[in-house]
Amino acid sequence: MATSRLAQHLPSLFGPSRRAAWRLSLVRRGLSACALLLALHLTLGATRPAVVERPPPPRDEGAALALPLAAPAGHLSPGDEVGIYLPGRAEPLVRRAQVLGVSSETGDTPVVRLTLDEEQVGEILREMAPERGLGNGFVVVRGG
């Protein structure tokens, strides 16, 4: 029987007997099983998606408005930074508003609550005036 390095370093455990050869085979199998488990653990750790950071809590400064929406806003969550658009326009009315909350879709028109700078409130209110004829509501886009 060929000797191994383990047998050379620990002759009393892994010497030339049959029982020692059996112990040596158990140790080799255990080491290979540990190596496979370590490789699996490292592979799963490398492919696991990155931890998503929660958005910062909504800011308390500025004015809070509830706006009617032209489309459902189920993709928005509190703390998201959004841009407010009118349907059919490419430029936003307001940039960097922050979502406080989104109403449930049980009513006729979905509503979103936002905080924005006080200087920007006038532009929103002008578009909501009856003579402007705001049809369906505003469009809110995340990151806009």
CSV table of C-alpha atoms in Angstrom, one decimal:
chain,number,residue,atom,x,y,z
A,1,MET,CA,0.0,0.0,0.0
A,2,ALA,CA,1.3,3.4,-0.9
A,3,THR,CA,1.9,5.8,1.9
A,4,SER,CA,0.4,9.3,2.0
A,5,ARG,CA,1.6,12.5,3.6
A,6,LEU,CA,-1.0,12.1,6.3
A,7,ALA,CA,0.4,8.6,7.0
A,8,GLN,CA,3.9,10.0,7.2
A,9,HIS,CA,2.9,12.7,9.7
A,10,LEU,CA,0.5,10.7,11.8
A,11,PRO,CA,1.8,7.1,11.6
A,12,SER,CA,-0.2,5.9,14.6
A,13,LEU,CA,-3.5,6.9,13.0
A,14,PHE,CA,-2.9,6.3,9.3
A,15,GLY,CA,-0.2,3.6,9.4
A,16,PRO,CA,0.0,0.4,7.3
A,17,SER,CA,-2.9,-1.4,8.8
A,18,ARG,CA,-6.4,-2.0,7.2
A,19,ARG,CA,-8.1,0.0,9.9
A,20,ALA,CA,-5.7,2.9,9.3
A,21,ALA,CA,-6.4,2.8,5.6
A,22,TRP,CA,-10.1,3.0,6.3
A,23,ARG,CA,-9.6,6.0,8.6
A,24,LEU,CA,-7.5,7.6,5.9
A,25,SER,CA,-10.3,7.1,3.3
A,26,LEU,CA,-12.8,8.6,5.7
A,27,VAL,CA,-10.6,11.7,6.2
A,28,ARG,CA,-10.1,12.1,2.4
A,29,ARG,CA,-13.9,11.9,1.8
A,30,GLY,CA,-14.6,14.4,4.5
A,31,LEU,CA,-12.0,16.8,3.2
A,32,SER,CA,-13.4,16.6,-0.4
A,33,ALA,CA,-17.0,17.0,1.0
A,34,CYS,CA,-15.9,20.1,2.9
A,35,ALA,CA,-14.2,21.5,-0.3
A,36,LEU,CA,-17.3,21.0,-2.3
A,37,LEU,CA,-19.5,22.7,0.3
A,38,LEU,CA,-17.1,25.6,0.5
A,39,ALA,CA,-17.1,26.0,-3.3
A,40,LEU,CA,-20.9,25.9,-3.3
A,41,HIS,CA,-21.1,28.5,-0.5
A,42,LEU,CA,-18.7,30.8,-2.3
A,43,THR,CA,-20.6,30.4,-5.6
A,44,LEU,CA,-24.0,31.1,-4.1
A,45,GLY,CA,-22.5,34.1,-2.3
A,46,ALA,CA,-21.1,35.5,-5.5
A,47,THR,CA,-24.4,35.1,-7.4
A,48,ARG,CA,-26.7,36.4,-4.7
A,49,PRO,CA,-28.2,39.8,-5.7
A,50,ALA,CA,-26.8,42.8,-3.9
A,51,VAL,CA,-28.7,44.2,-0.9
A,52,VAL,CA,-31.0,47.0,-2.0
A,53,GLU,CA,-30.8,50.1,0.2
A,54,ARG,CA,-34.0,51.5,1.4
A,55,PRO,CA,-34.7,55.0,0.2
A,56,PRO,CA,-34.2,57.8,2.7
A,57,PRO,CA,-37.3,58.8,4.7
A,58,PRO,CA,-39.4,61.5,3.0
A,59,ARG,CA,-38.2,65.0,3.9
A,60,ASP,CA,-40.3,67.1,6.2
A,61,GLU,CA,-39.5,70.4,4.7
A,62,GLY,CA,-41.4,72.0,1.9
A,63,ALA,CA,-45.1,71.9,1.0
A,64,ALA,CA,-47.1,68.7,0.9
A,65,LEU,CA,-49.6,68.2,-2.0
A,66,ALA,CA,-52.0,65.5,-3.0
A,67,LEU,CA,-52.2,65.3,-6.8
A,68,PRO,CA,-54.6,63.4,-9.1
A,69,LEU,CA,-52.8,61.0,-11.4
A,70,ALA,CA,-53.4,60.2,-15.1
A,71,ALA,CA,-52.2,56.6,-14.5
A,72,PRO,CA,-51.9,54.2,-11.5
A,73,ALA,CA,-48.7,54.7,-9.5
A,74,GLY,CA,-48.2,51.3,-8.0
A,75,HIS,CA,-44.5,51.5,-8.9
A,76,LEU,CA,-43.9,54.4,-6.5
A,77,SER,CA,-43.0,54.0,-2.8
A,78,PRO,CA,-42.5,56.5,0.0
A,79,GLY,CA,-39.2,58.3,-0.3
A,80,ASP,CA,-38.9,58.0,-4.1
A,81,GLU,CA,-37.6,61.2,-5.8
A,82,VAL,CA,-39.9,61.9,-8.8
A,83,GLY,CA,-40.7,64.4,-11.5
A,84,ILE,CA,-44.2,65.7,-12.2
A,85,TYR,CA,-45.3,66.0,-15.8
A,86,LEU,CA,-48.4,67.0,-17.6
A,87,PRO,CA,-49.7,64.3,-20.1
A,88,GLY,CA,-48.2,64.9,-23.5
A,89,ARG,CA,-45.4,67.3,-22.5
A,90,ALA,CA,-41.8,66.4,-22.5
A,91,GLU,CA,-40.6,68.8,-19.9
A,92,PRO,CA,-41.5,68.3,-16.3
A,93,LEU,CA,-43.4,70.9,-14.3
A,94,VAL,CA,-41.5,70.0,-11.2
A,95,ARG,CA,-38.2,68.1,-10.6
A,96,ARG,CA,-37.1,66.5,-7.4
A,97,ALA,CA,-40.4,66.1,-5.6
A,98,GLN,CA,-40.5,63.3,-3.0
A,99,VAL,CA,-43.3,60.8,-2.6
A,100,LEU,CA,-45.0,60.7,0.9
A,101,GLY,CA,-47.5,58.0,-0.1
A,102,VAL,CA,-49.7,56.6,-2.8
A,103,SER,CA,-53.5,56.1,-2.4
A,104,SER,CA,-55.0,52.7,-2.9
A,105,GLU,CA,-56.5,52.1,-6.3
A,106,THR,CA,-60.1,51.8,-4.9
A,107,GLY,CA,-61.2,55.3,-5.9
A,108,ASP,CA,-61.9,56.7,-9.4
A,109,THR,CA,-58.7,58.7,-9.7
A,110,PRO,CA,-55.4,57.5,-8.1
A,111,VAL,CA,-53.8,60.2,-5.9
A,112,VAL,CA,-50.2,60.6,-4.8
A,113,ARG,CA,-49.0,62.7,-1.8
A,114,LEU,CA,-45.8,64.6,-2.4
A,115,THR,CA,-43.5,67.1,-0.8
A,116,LEU,CA,-41.9,69.7,-2.9
A,117,ASP,CA,-40.2,73.1,-2.5
A,118,GLU,CA,-42.7,75.9,-1.8
A,119,GLU,CA,-41.6,77.8,-5.0
A,120,GLN,CA,-42.8,74.9,-7.1
A,121,VAL,CA,-46.3,74.9,-5.7
A,122,GLY,CA,-47.5,77.9,-7.8
A,123,GLU,CA,-46.7,76.1,-11.0
A,124,ILE,CA,-48.7,73.0,-10.0
A,125,LEU,CA,-51.7,75.1,-8.8
A,126,ARG,CA,-51.7,77.1,-12.1
A,127,GLU,CA,-52.0,73.9,-14.1
A,128,MET,CA,-54.8,72.7,-11.8
A,129,ALA,CA,-56.9,75.9,-12.4
A,130,PRO,CA,-60.3,75.2,-14.0
A,131,GLU,CA,-59.5,77.4,-17.1
A,132,ARG,CA,-56.4,75.3,-17.9
A,133,GLY,CA,-58.6,72.2,-18.1
A,134,LEU,CA,-56.4,69.6,-16.5
A,135,GLY,CA,-57.9,66.5,-18.0
A,136,ASN,CA,-56.9,63.2,-16.4
A,137,GLY,CA,-54.3,64.3,-13.9
A,138,PHE,CA,-50.5,64.5,-13.6
A,139,VAL,CA,-47.9,61.9,-14.6
A,140,VAL,CA,-45.4,61.1,-11.9
A,141,VAL,CA,-42.1,59.6,-13.0
A,142,ARG,CA,-39.5,58.1,-10.7
A,143,GLY,CA,-36.1,59.8,-11.0
A,144,GLY,CA,-37.5,62.5,-13.3
